[in-house]
């Protein structure tokens, strides 16, 4: 039932992890200063006032801050992490995850911050992120994003919006207009309405994943070149939308919506039931378990990866992989007094690899003849099981036989 944590209460203590319970209502300045072993702070407080003056300054191991879904904080800003000018450096926090609400937040001077995950119901304005920031993840039901919120030089490289829907009011637009830092963006909700001019002039946007979106709306001028001199990165030159930006769409309907806005820019990939791996890029990001992928034009003609061009749309065609009917046979299949056994593996595709193993610690050796293996068995009364494991390729599934 602790409600207040006083100044210096745990200063210099050996805490390694901290959980602020629901009952805490106030944390005073320097309460946890110089806790050098503290690595993670979790905030469950239902109504918290944080004085934000060197609360965690000098916590040289502090990397992560997380707030629970039911938490509510009046204000959270970089001042909570220092530096305390007289004694302690700023805590090196790299990741902050806000699942509850924060009335006011600002991390513009938290130089170590790389990733922020935040519930979309939170609202913030102005430049609240430091220059080295990279990853912004928005979760929850919707994203209450403002117009022009990240326009210009706001330091965001990678954006993931995992809210159930993304649909701001029509008076809010241009959230990422001419942002020269944004490289990737992914929306995983079922309903997405991209703002007018949302990605206008994004010169480094390499790919945009909309493959999970069922209902897609694209606002006017969402993509394209920005010739407004107020946003120029290079004086006298318009900010040109990356014409080779890869945009993943769920189906042909979504692709048409995108192409209407993109014009001759962008490469639209229709995944047709495939999924996109956010850790990969381009064509390599699209896959479907158990299937082989061929990219085609709108008329079904296969298109090699080397022939992809900006301004075009390409469609995934999936062909189910084959499962090889491999078999393994031991000769002889019974043995008296120990000795050598020959293993024969048949019906193996020319692609892929085969490994033959035996239980009970018996070594198996490949011979110079393809598909032939040998094993030396001891003089013992025992059953031995040999397994042929085939590792497939893009065209064949993995399979094991004994």
Tab-separated table of C-alpha atoms in Angstrom:
chain	number	residue	atom	x	y	z
A	1	UNK	CA	0.000	0.000	0.000
A	2	UNK	CA	2.961	2.338	-0.535
A	3	UNK	CA	1.732	5.649	-1.974
A	4	UNK	CA	4.808	7.898	-1.938
A	5	UNK	CA	8.467	7.124	-2.568
A	6	UNK	CA	10.527	9.923	-1.093
A	7	UNK	CA	13.597	11.626	-2.524
A	8	UNK	CA	16.775	9.514	-2.221
A	9	UNK	CA	14.725	6.625	-0.748
A	10	UNK	CA	16.662	3.977	-2.692
A	11	UNK	CA	19.589	6.090	-3.881
A	12	UNK	CA	22.653	3.898	-4.451
A	13	UNK	CA	20.863	0.668	-3.533
A	14	UNK	CA	21.547	-2.720	-5.150
A	15	UNK	CA	18.187	-3.033	-6.905
A	16	UNK	CA	18.327	-5.080	-10.128
A	17	UNK	CA	14.659	-4.738	-11.130
A	18	UNK	CA	11.915	-2.383	-9.980
A	19	UNK	CA	8.117	-2.758	-10.085
A	20	UNK	CA	6.067	0.263	-8.985
A	21	UNK	CA	2.738	-1.199	-7.742
A	22	UNK	CA	-0.733	0.102	-8.455
A	23	UNK	CA	-0.889	1.915	-5.105
A	24	UNK	CA	2.040	4.298	-5.747
A	25	UNK	CA	0.850	7.823	-6.450
A	26	UNK	CA	4.058	9.856	-6.266
A	27	UNK	CA	7.764	9.289	-6.874
A	28	UNK	CA	9.944	12.193	-5.795
A	29	UNK	CA	13.173	13.384	-7.389
A	30	UNK	CA	16.316	11.211	-7.125
A	31	UNK	CA	14.345	8.380	-5.484
A	32	UNK	CA	16.341	5.713	-7.362
A	33	UNK	CA	19.414	7.696	-8.338
A	34	UNK	CA	22.682	5.769	-8.764
A	35	UNK	CA	21.132	2.285	-8.603
A	36	UNK	CA	23.871	0.979	-10.873
A	37	UNK	CA	22.581	-2.622	-11.020
A	38	UNK	CA	19.024	-1.665	-11.990
A	39	UNK	CA	18.250	-2.947	-15.516
A	40	UNK	CA	14.450	-2.709	-15.862
A	41	UNK	CA	11.638	-0.579	-14.449
A	42	UNK	CA	7.984	-1.697	-14.622
A	43	UNK	CA	5.253	0.805	-13.754
A	44	UNK	CA	1.843	-0.558	-12.705
A	45	UNK	CA	0.736	2.591	-10.871
A	46	UNK	CA	-2.891	3.539	-11.474
A	47	UNK	CA	-2.421	7.271	-10.859
A	48	UNK	CA	1.238	8.296	-10.764
A	49	UNK	CA	2.904	11.675	-10.496
A	50	UNK	CA	6.588	11.357	-11.342
A	51	UNK	CA	8.645	14.433	-10.472
A	52	UNK	CA	10.930	13.684	-13.449
A	53	UNK	CA	13.998	15.204	-11.806
A	54	UNK	CA	16.840	12.677	-11.886
A	55	UNK	CA	14.625	9.859	-10.617
A	56	UNK	CA	16.889	7.324	-12.332
A	57	UNK	CA	20.006	9.420	-12.998
A	58	UNK	CA	23.191	7.410	-12.626
A	59	UNK	CA	21.382	4.072	-13.139
A	60	UNK	CA	24.135	2.989	-15.499
A	61	UNK	CA	22.604	-0.420	-16.354
A	62	UNK	CA	19.014	0.719	-16.896
A	63	UNK	CA	17.968	-0.339	-20.400
A	64	UNK	CA	14.190	-0.886	-20.370
A	65	UNK	CA	11.090	0.878	-18.995
A	66	UNK	CA	7.621	-0.733	-19.304
A	67	UNK	CA	4.208	0.511	-18.159
A	68	UNK	CA	1.222	-1.819	-17.760
A	69	UNK	CA	-2.056	-1.505	-19.668
A	70	UNK	CA	-3.885	-0.141	-16.599
A	71	UNK	CA	-1.224	2.383	-15.605
A	72	UNK	CA	-1.716	6.133	-15.798
A	73	UNK	CA	1.141	8.607	-15.485
A	74	UNK	CA	0.753	12.350	-15.327
A	75	UNK	CA	4.070	13.030	-17.050
A	76	UNK	CA	7.090	11.050	-18.213
A	77	UNK	CA	10.041	12.800	-19.769
A	78	UNK	CA	13.788	12.598	-20.218
A	79	UNK	CA	14.392	14.517	-16.981
A	80	UNK	CA	13.536	11.375	-15.033
A	81	UNK	CA	16.679	9.717	-16.369
A	82	UNK	CA	19.146	12.525	-15.767
A	83	UNK	CA	21.805	13.602	-16.087
A	84	UNK	CA	22.210	15.024	-12.625
A	85	UNK	CA	24.680	17.746	-13.506
A	86	UNK	CA	26.582	17.516	-10.251
A	87	UNK	CA	27.182	13.778	-9.989
A	88	UNK	CA	25.467	11.256	-12.253
A	89	UNK	CA	25.189	10.589	-15.990
A	90	UNK	CA	21.944	10.018	-17.867
A	91	UNK	CA	20.609	6.452	-17.628
A	92	UNK	CA	21.258	4.599	-20.942
A	93	UNK	CA	17.623	3.627	-21.597
A	94	UNK	CA	17.207	2.164	-25.100
A	95	UNK	CA	13.645	0.821	-24.968
A	96	UNK	CA	10.423	2.273	-23.509
A	97	UNK	CA	7.071	0.462	-23.750
A	98	UNK	CA	3.957	2.409	-22.766
A	99	UNK	CA	0.894	0.153	-22.626
A	100	UNK	CA	-1.134	2.487	-20.408
A	101	UNK	CA	-1.611	6.248	-20.684
A	102	UNK	CA	0.724	9.188	-20.171
A	103	UNK	CA	-0.748	12.685	-20.140
A	104	UNK	CA	2.487	14.341	-21.273
A	105	UNK	CA	5.642	12.719	-22.595
A	106	UNK	CA	8.880	13.990	-24.065
A	107	UNK	CA	12.078	12.045	-24.691
A	108	UNK	CA	13.795	14.523	-26.984
A	109	UNK	CA	16.929	14.640	-24.822
A	110	UNK	CA	17.069	10.931	-23.895
A	111	UNK	CA	19.997	10.349	-26.233
A	112	UNK	CA	20.185	6.550	-25.828
A	113	UNK	CA	16.536	5.860	-26.735
A	114	UNK	CA	16.220	3.646	-29.832
A	115	UNK	CA	12.751	2.087	-29.557
A	116	UNK	CA	9.369	3.289	-28.320
A	117	UNK	CA	6.276	1.093	-28.154
A	118	UNK	CA	3.171	3.051	-27.213
A	119	UNK	CA	-0.573	2.501	-27.013
A	120	UNK	CA	-2.255	4.457	-29.802
A	121	UNK	CA	-4.706	6.123	-27.401
A	122	UNK	CA	-1.893	8.376	-26.167
A	123	UNK	CA	-1.497	11.787	-27.780
A	124	UNK	CA	1.698	13.742	-28.016
A	125	UNK	CA	2.782	16.718	-30.061
A	126	UNK	CA	6.036	18.366	-31.011
A	127	UNK	CA	9.445	16.790	-31.431
A	128	UNK	CA	9.578	14.341	-28.518
A	129	UNK	CA	12.153	11.887	-29.883
A	130	UNK	CA	15.972	12.124	-29.754
A	131	UNK	CA	18.186	12.352	-32.836
A	132	UNK	CA	19.346	8.706	-32.712
A	133	UNK	CA	15.865	7.229	-32.407
A	134	UNK	CA	14.937	4.339	-34.761
A	135	UNK	CA	11.869	2.181	-34.000
A	136	UNK	CA	8.304	3.321	-33.286
A	137	UNK	CA	5.640	0.681	-32.567
A	138	UNK	CA	1.991	1.663	-32.058
A	139	UNK	CA	-0.420	-0.859	-30.498
A	140	UNK	CA	-3.968	-0.835	-29.086
A	141	UNK	CA	-7.310	-0.245	-30.783
A	142	UNK	CA	-6.519	2.832	-32.890
A	143	UNK	CA	-3.853	5.510	-33.243
A	144	UNK	CA	-4.710	9.020	-32.236
A	145	UNK	CA	-2.105	10.563	-34.554
A	146	UNK	CA	-1.991	14.281	-35.247
A	147	UNK	CA	-1.549	15.946	-38.606
A	148	UNK	CA	2.075	16.639	-39.578
A	149	UNK	CA	3.184	14.947	-36.333
A	150	UNK	CA	6.336	13.378	-37.792
A	151	UNK	CA	6.694	15.562	-40.871
A	152	UNK	CA	10.108	16.979	-41.677
A	153	UNK	CA	13.196	15.689	-39.919
A	154	UNK	CA	11.673	13.720	-37.031
A	155	UNK	CA	14.094	10.814	-36.364
A	156	UNK	CA	12.098	7.645	-37.112
A	157	UNK	CA	13.555	4.856	-39.267
A	158	UNK	CA	11.080	2.031	-38.765
A	159	UNK	CA	7.343	2.218	-38.060
A	160	UNK	CA	5.025	-0.624	-37.031
A	161	UNK	CA	1.333	0.153	-36.491
A	162	UNK	CA	-0.321	-2.925	-34.972
A	163	UNK	CA	-3.570	-1.246	-33.919
A	164	UNK	CA	-6.812	-2.996	-34.874
A	165	UNK	CA	-7.559	-0.108	-37.192
A	166	UNK	CA	-5.913	3.081	-38.385
A	167	UNK	CA	-8.313	5.768	-39.451
A	168	UNK	CA	-7.757	9.383	-38.428
A	169	UNK	CA	-10.214	12.209	-39.103
A	170	UNK	CA	-10.053	13.861	-42.534
A	171	UNK	CA	-8.668	17.117	-41.090
A	172	UNK	CA	-5.504	15.322	-39.976
A	173	UNK	CA	-2.976	14.742	-42.724
A	174	UNK	CA	0.672	14.534	-43.767
A	175	UNK	CA	1.892	12.708	-40.641
A	176	UNK	CA	5.221	11.712	-42.238
A	177	UNK	CA	5.413	14.264	-45.021
A	178	UNK	CA	8.970	14.659	-46.357
A	179	UNK	CA	10.469	12.680	-43.500
A	180	UNK	CA	13.999	11.909	-44.800
A	181	UNK	CA	14.682	9.262	-42.129
A	182	UNK	CA	11.726	6.874	-42.531
A	183	UNK	CA	12.833	3.613	-44.205
A	184	UNK	CA	10.110	1.030	-43.485
A	185	UNK	CA	6.476	1.037	-42.351
A	186	UNK	CA	4.075	-1.788	-41.560
A	187	UNK	CA	0.337	-1.693	-40.800
A	188	UNK	CA	-1.188	-4.932	-39.474
A	189	UNK	CA	-4.758	-3.812	-38.702
A	190	UNK	CA	-7.750	-4.958	-40.722
A	191	UNK	CA	-8.931	-1.435	-41.555
A	192	UNK	CA	-6.417	1.223	-42.612
A	193	UNK	CA	-7.021	4.693	-43.959
A	194	UNK	CA	-3.782	6.393	-44.950
A	195	UNK	CA	-3.902	10.177	-44.588
A	196	UNK	CA	-3.720	12.721	-47.375
A	197	UNK	CA	-0.024	13.443	-48.090
A	198	UNK	CA	0.946	10.939	-45.415
A	199	UNK	CA	4.153	9.746	-47.112
A	200	UNK	CA	4.543	12.563	-49.615
A	201	UNK	CA	8.225	13.245	-50.293
A	202	UNK	CA	9.563	10.315	-48.230
A	203	UNK	CA	12.801	9.857	-50.144
A	204	UNK	CA	14.115	6.862	-48.169
A	205	UNK	CA	10.921	4.842	-47.710
A	206	UNK	CA	12.115	1.465	-49.011
A	207	UNK	CA	9.045	-0.616	-48.251
A	208	UNK	CA	5.528	-0.345	-46.904
A	209	UNK	CA	3.678	-3.451	-45.725
A	210	UNK	CA	-0.124	-3.385	-46.054
A	211	UNK	CA	-0.471	-7.118	-46.739
A	212	UNK	CA	-2.665	-7.821	-43.676
A	213	UNK	CA	-5.147	-5.006	-44.407
A	214	UNK	CA	-8.649	-6.088	-45.465
A	215	UNK	CA	-10.083	-2.626	-46.119
A	216	UNK	CA	-7.602	-0.067	-47.459
A	217	UNK	CA	-8.229	3.594	-48.202
A	218	UNK	CA	-5.484	5.873	-49.502
A	219	UNK	CA	-5.817	9.628	-49.089
A	220	UNK	CA	-5.125	12.156	-51.814
A	221	UNK	CA	-1.440	12.763	-52.487
A	222	UNK	CA	-0.410	10.102	-49.974
A	223	UNK	CA	2.642	9.346	-52.116
A	224	UNK	CA	4.537	11.411	-54.647
A	225	UNK	CA	7.105	14.201	-54.798
A	226	UNK	CA	6.961	17.163	-52.420
A	227	UNK	CA	7.881	20.424	-54.145
A	228	UNK	CA	7.055	22.660	-51.171
A	229	UNK	CA	10.246	24.598	-50.450
A	230	UNK	CA	9.472	24.646	-46.729
A	231	UNK	CA	10.237	20.902	-46.604
A	232	UNK	CA	13.291	20.835	-48.852
A	233	UNK	CA	16.134	18.699	-47.523
A	234	UNK	CA	18.436	20.011	-50.238
A	235	UNK	CA	17.843	23.666	-50.997
A	236	UNK	CA	16.220	24.177	-54.379
A	237	UNK	CA	15.363	20.483	-54.901
A	238	UNK	CA	11.978	18.815	-54.318
A	239	UNK	CA	11.839	15.789	-52.029
A	240	UNK	CA	11.183	12.905	-54.414
A	241	UNK	CA	9.246	9.912	-53.140
A	242	UNK	CA	11.371	6.778	-53.547
A	243	UNK	CA	10.151	5.468	-56.912
A	244	UNK	CA	11.489	1.980	-56.097
A	245	UNK	CA	9.617	1.706	-52.808
A	246	UNK	CA	8.163	-1.817	-52.475
A	247	UNK	CA	4.562	-1.845	-51.245
A	248	UNK	CA	2.956	-5.136	-50.196
A	249	UNK	CA	-0.798	-5.433	-50.788
A	250	UNK	CA	-3.210	-8.183	-49.752
A	251	UNK	CA	-5.050	-8.569	-53.041
A	252	UNK	CA	-5.716	-7.066	-56.449
A	253	UNK	CA	-8.348	-4.672	-55.069
A	254	UNK	CA	-5.896	-3.147	-52.617
A	255	UNK	CA	-3.255	-3.001	-55.337
A	256	UNK	CA	-5.553	-0.970	-57.570
A	257	UNK	CA	-6.244	1.495	-54.739
A	258	UNK	CA	-2.495	1.933	-54.265
A	259	UNK	CA	-1.636	2.159	-57.934
A	260	UNK	CA	-4.236	4.879	-58.491
A	261	UNK	CA	-2.409	7.053	-55.965
A	262	UNK	CA	1.155	5.991	-56.786
A	263	UNK	CA	0.956	6.588	-60.524
A	264	UNK	CA	4.291	5.553	-62.042
A	265	UNK	CA	6.083	5.287	-58.701
A	266	UNK	CA	6.561	2.285	-56.440
A	267	UNK	CA	6.593	-1.483	-56.980
A	268	UNK	CA	3.367	-3.062	-55.706
A	269	UNK	CA	3.547	-6.736	-54.726
A	270	UNK	CA	0.225	-8.575	-54.277
A	271	UNK	CA	0.902	-11.374	-51.778
A	272	UNK	CA	-2.316	-13.364	-52.466
A	273	UNK	CA	-2.335	-15.277	-49.174
A	274	UNK	CA	1.374	-14.978	-48.442
A	275	UNK	CA	2.896	-13.303	-45.421
A	276	UNK	CA	5.577	-10.635	-45.113
A	277	UNK	CA	8.571	-11.062	-42.827
A	278	UNK	CA	9.430	-7.635	-41.416
A	279	UNK	CA	13.071	-8.662	-40.888
A	280	UNK	CA	13.601	-9.160	-44.632
A	281	UNK	CA	13.238	-6.889	-47.646
A	282	UNK	CA	11.931	-6.954	-51.178
A	283	UNK	CA	10.858	-10.219	-52.777
A	284	UNK	CA	12.616	-12.284	-50.093
A	285	UNK	CA	10.176	-11.016	-47.459
A	286	UNK	CA	7.164	-12.825	-48.967
A	287	UNK	CA	6.523	-16.510	-48.213
A	288	UNK	CA	3.836	-19.106	-47.601
A	289	UNK	CA	4.573	-22.292	-45.686
A	290	UNK	CA	4.560	-25.352	-47.910
A	291	UNK	CA	4.383	-23.416	-51.191
A	292	UNK	CA	6.698	-22.271	-53.980
A	293	UNK	CA	6.405	-18.637	-55.109
A	294	UNK	CA	6.343	-17.352	-58.670
A	295	UNK	CA	5.822	-13.658	-59.423
A	296	UNK	CA	3.641	-12.825	-62.420
A	297	UNK	CA	2.316	-9.842	-64.293
A	298	UNK	CA	-1.416	-9.050	-64.330
A	299	UNK	CA	-1.937	-11.479	-67.239
A	300	UNK	CA	-0.241	-14.353	-65.398
A	301	UNK	CA	3.091	-14.242	-67.239
A	302	UNK	CA	6.015	-15.123	-64.926
A	303	UNK	CA	8.362	-12.199	-64.267
A	304	UNK	CA	11.966	-12.729	-63.092
A	305	UNK	CA	13.148	-10.604	-60.178
A	306	UNK	CA	15.671	-8.872	-62.426
A	307	UNK	CA	12.831	-7.501	-64.580
A	308	UNK	CA	10.863	-5.720	-61.831
A	309	UNK	CA	10.338	-2.028	-62.566
A	310	UNK	CA	8.873	0.977	-60.758
A	311	UNK	CA	5.317	1.812	-61.724
A	312	UNK	CA	4.264	-1.829	-62.078
A	313	UNK	CA	2.265	-4.310	-60.019
A	314	UNK	CA	3.229	-7.955	-59.616
A	315	UNK	CA	1.204	-10.885	-58.299
A	316	UNK	CA	2.240	-13.868	-56.166
A	317	UNK	CA	1.343	-17.275	-57.610
A	318	UNK	CA	1.641	-20.144	-55.138
A	319	UNK	CA	2.368	-23.759	-56.073
A	320	UNK	CA	2.216	-26.378	-53.337
A	321	UNK	CA	5.571	-27.971	-52.554
A	322	UNK	CA	6.128	-31.673	-53.208
A	323	UNK	CA	6.848	-34.029	-50.310
A	324	UNK	CA	9.406	-36.587	-51.532
A	325	UNK	CA	8.545	-40.281	-50.963
A	326	UNK	CA	12.030	-41.173	-49.735
A	327	UNK	CA	12.701	-44.596	-48.217
A	328	UNK	CA	15.533	-46.133	-46.196
A	329	UNK	CA	16.485	-49.808	-46.110
A	330	UNK	CA	19.082	-51.686	-44.019
A	331	UNK	CA	20.993	-54.674	-45.424
A	332	UNK	CA	20.955	-57.010	-43.639
A	333	UNK	CA	17.945	-56.090	-41.495
A	334	UNK	CA	19.067	-58.524	-38.770
A	335	UNK	CA	22.604	-59.212	-37.623
A	336	UNK	CA	24.180	-61.839	-35.357
A	337	UNK	CA	27.462	-61.169	-33.581
A	338	UNK	CA	27.908	-57.566	-34.685
A	339	UNK	CA	29.291	-56.280	-37.982
A	340	UNK	CA	28.608	-53.847	-40.828
A	341	UNK	CA	25.193	-52.705	-42.060
A	342	UNK	CA	24.609	-50.972	-45.382
A	343	UNK	CA	21.869	-48.305	-45.535
A	344	UNK	CA	20.239	-47.399	-48.860
A	345	UNK	CA	18.167	-44.220	-49.219
A	346	UNK	CA	16.031	-44.035	-52.364
A	347	UNK	CA	13.750	-41.582	-54.204
A	348	UNK	CA	15.709	-38.548	-53.054
A	349	UNK	CA	15.326	-35.429	-55.275
A	350	UNK	CA	18.452	-34.041	-56.899
A	351	UNK	CA	17.892	-30.848	-54.886
A	352	UNK	CA	18.284	-30.740	-51.114
A	353	UNK	CA	20.388	-32.771	-48.688
A	354	UNK	CA	20.078	-36.079	-46.797
A	355	UNK	CA	21.463	-36.990	-43.395
A	356	UNK	CA	21.311	-40.545	-42.029
A	357	UNK	CA	21.566	-41.099	-38.275
A	358	UNK	CA	21.205	-43.978	-35.819
A	359	UNK	CA	20.067	-44.088	-32.206
A	360	UNK	CA	22.144	-45.599	-29.382
A	361	UNK	CA	25.178	-43.498	-30.338
A	362	UNK	CA	26.028	-45.436	-33.512
A	363	UNK	CA	27.927	-43.454	-36.161
A	364	UNK	CA	26.762	-43.559	-39.787
A	365	UNK	CA	29.205	-42.925	-42.654
A	366	UNK	CA	28.345	-41.878	-46.218
A	367	UNK	CA	30.016	-43.972	-48.942
A	368	UNK	CA	31.228	-42.763	-52.332
A	369	UNK	CA	28.048	-44.133	-53.892
A	370	UNK	CA	25.104	-41.753	-53.814
A	371	UNK	CA	22.375	-42.905	-51.430
A	372	UNK	CA	24.609	-45.492	-49.715
A	373	UNK	CA	25.726	-45.367	-46.069
A	374	UNK	CA	27.361	-47.797	-43.646
A	375	UNK	CA	27.279	-48.340	-39.897
A	376	UNK	CA	29.282	-50.662	-37.671
A	377	UNK	CA	27.156	-52.378	-35.023
A	378	UNK	CA	28.575	-53.971	-31.855
A	379	UNK	CA	28.037	-57.541	-30.666
A	380	UNK	CA	24.975	-56.818	-28.552
A	381	UNK	CA	21.332	-57.839	-28.355
A	382	UNK	CA	19.607	-54.601	-29.214
A	383	UNK	CA	17.298	-52.916	-31.747
A	384	UNK	CA	18.751	-50.045	-33.779
A	385	UNK	CA	16.705	-47.433	-35.624
A	386	UNK	CA	18.150	-45.622	-38.619
A	387	UNK	CA	16.612	-42.306	-39.748
A	388	UNK	CA	16.991	-40.570	-43.120
A	389	UNK	CA	16.301	-36.855	-42.810
A	390	UNK	CA	15.799	-34.964	-46.054
A	391	UNK	CA	16.140	-31.168	-45.905
A	392	UNK	CA	14.228	-29.659	-48.797
A	393	UNK	CA	14.604	-26.582	-50.954
A	394	UNK	CA	12.173	-24.037	-52.346
A	395	UNK	CA	10.513	-26.851	-54.305
A	396	UNK	CA	10.415	-29.691	-51.754
A	397	UNK	CA	9.224	-30.112	-48.178
A	398	UNK	CA	11.422	-31.570	-45.441
A	399	UNK	CA	10.711	-35.212	-44.596
A	400	UNK	CA	12.018	-37.966	-42.315
A	401	UNK	CA	11.804	-41.751	-42.773
A	402	UNK	CA	13.003	-44.602	-40.524
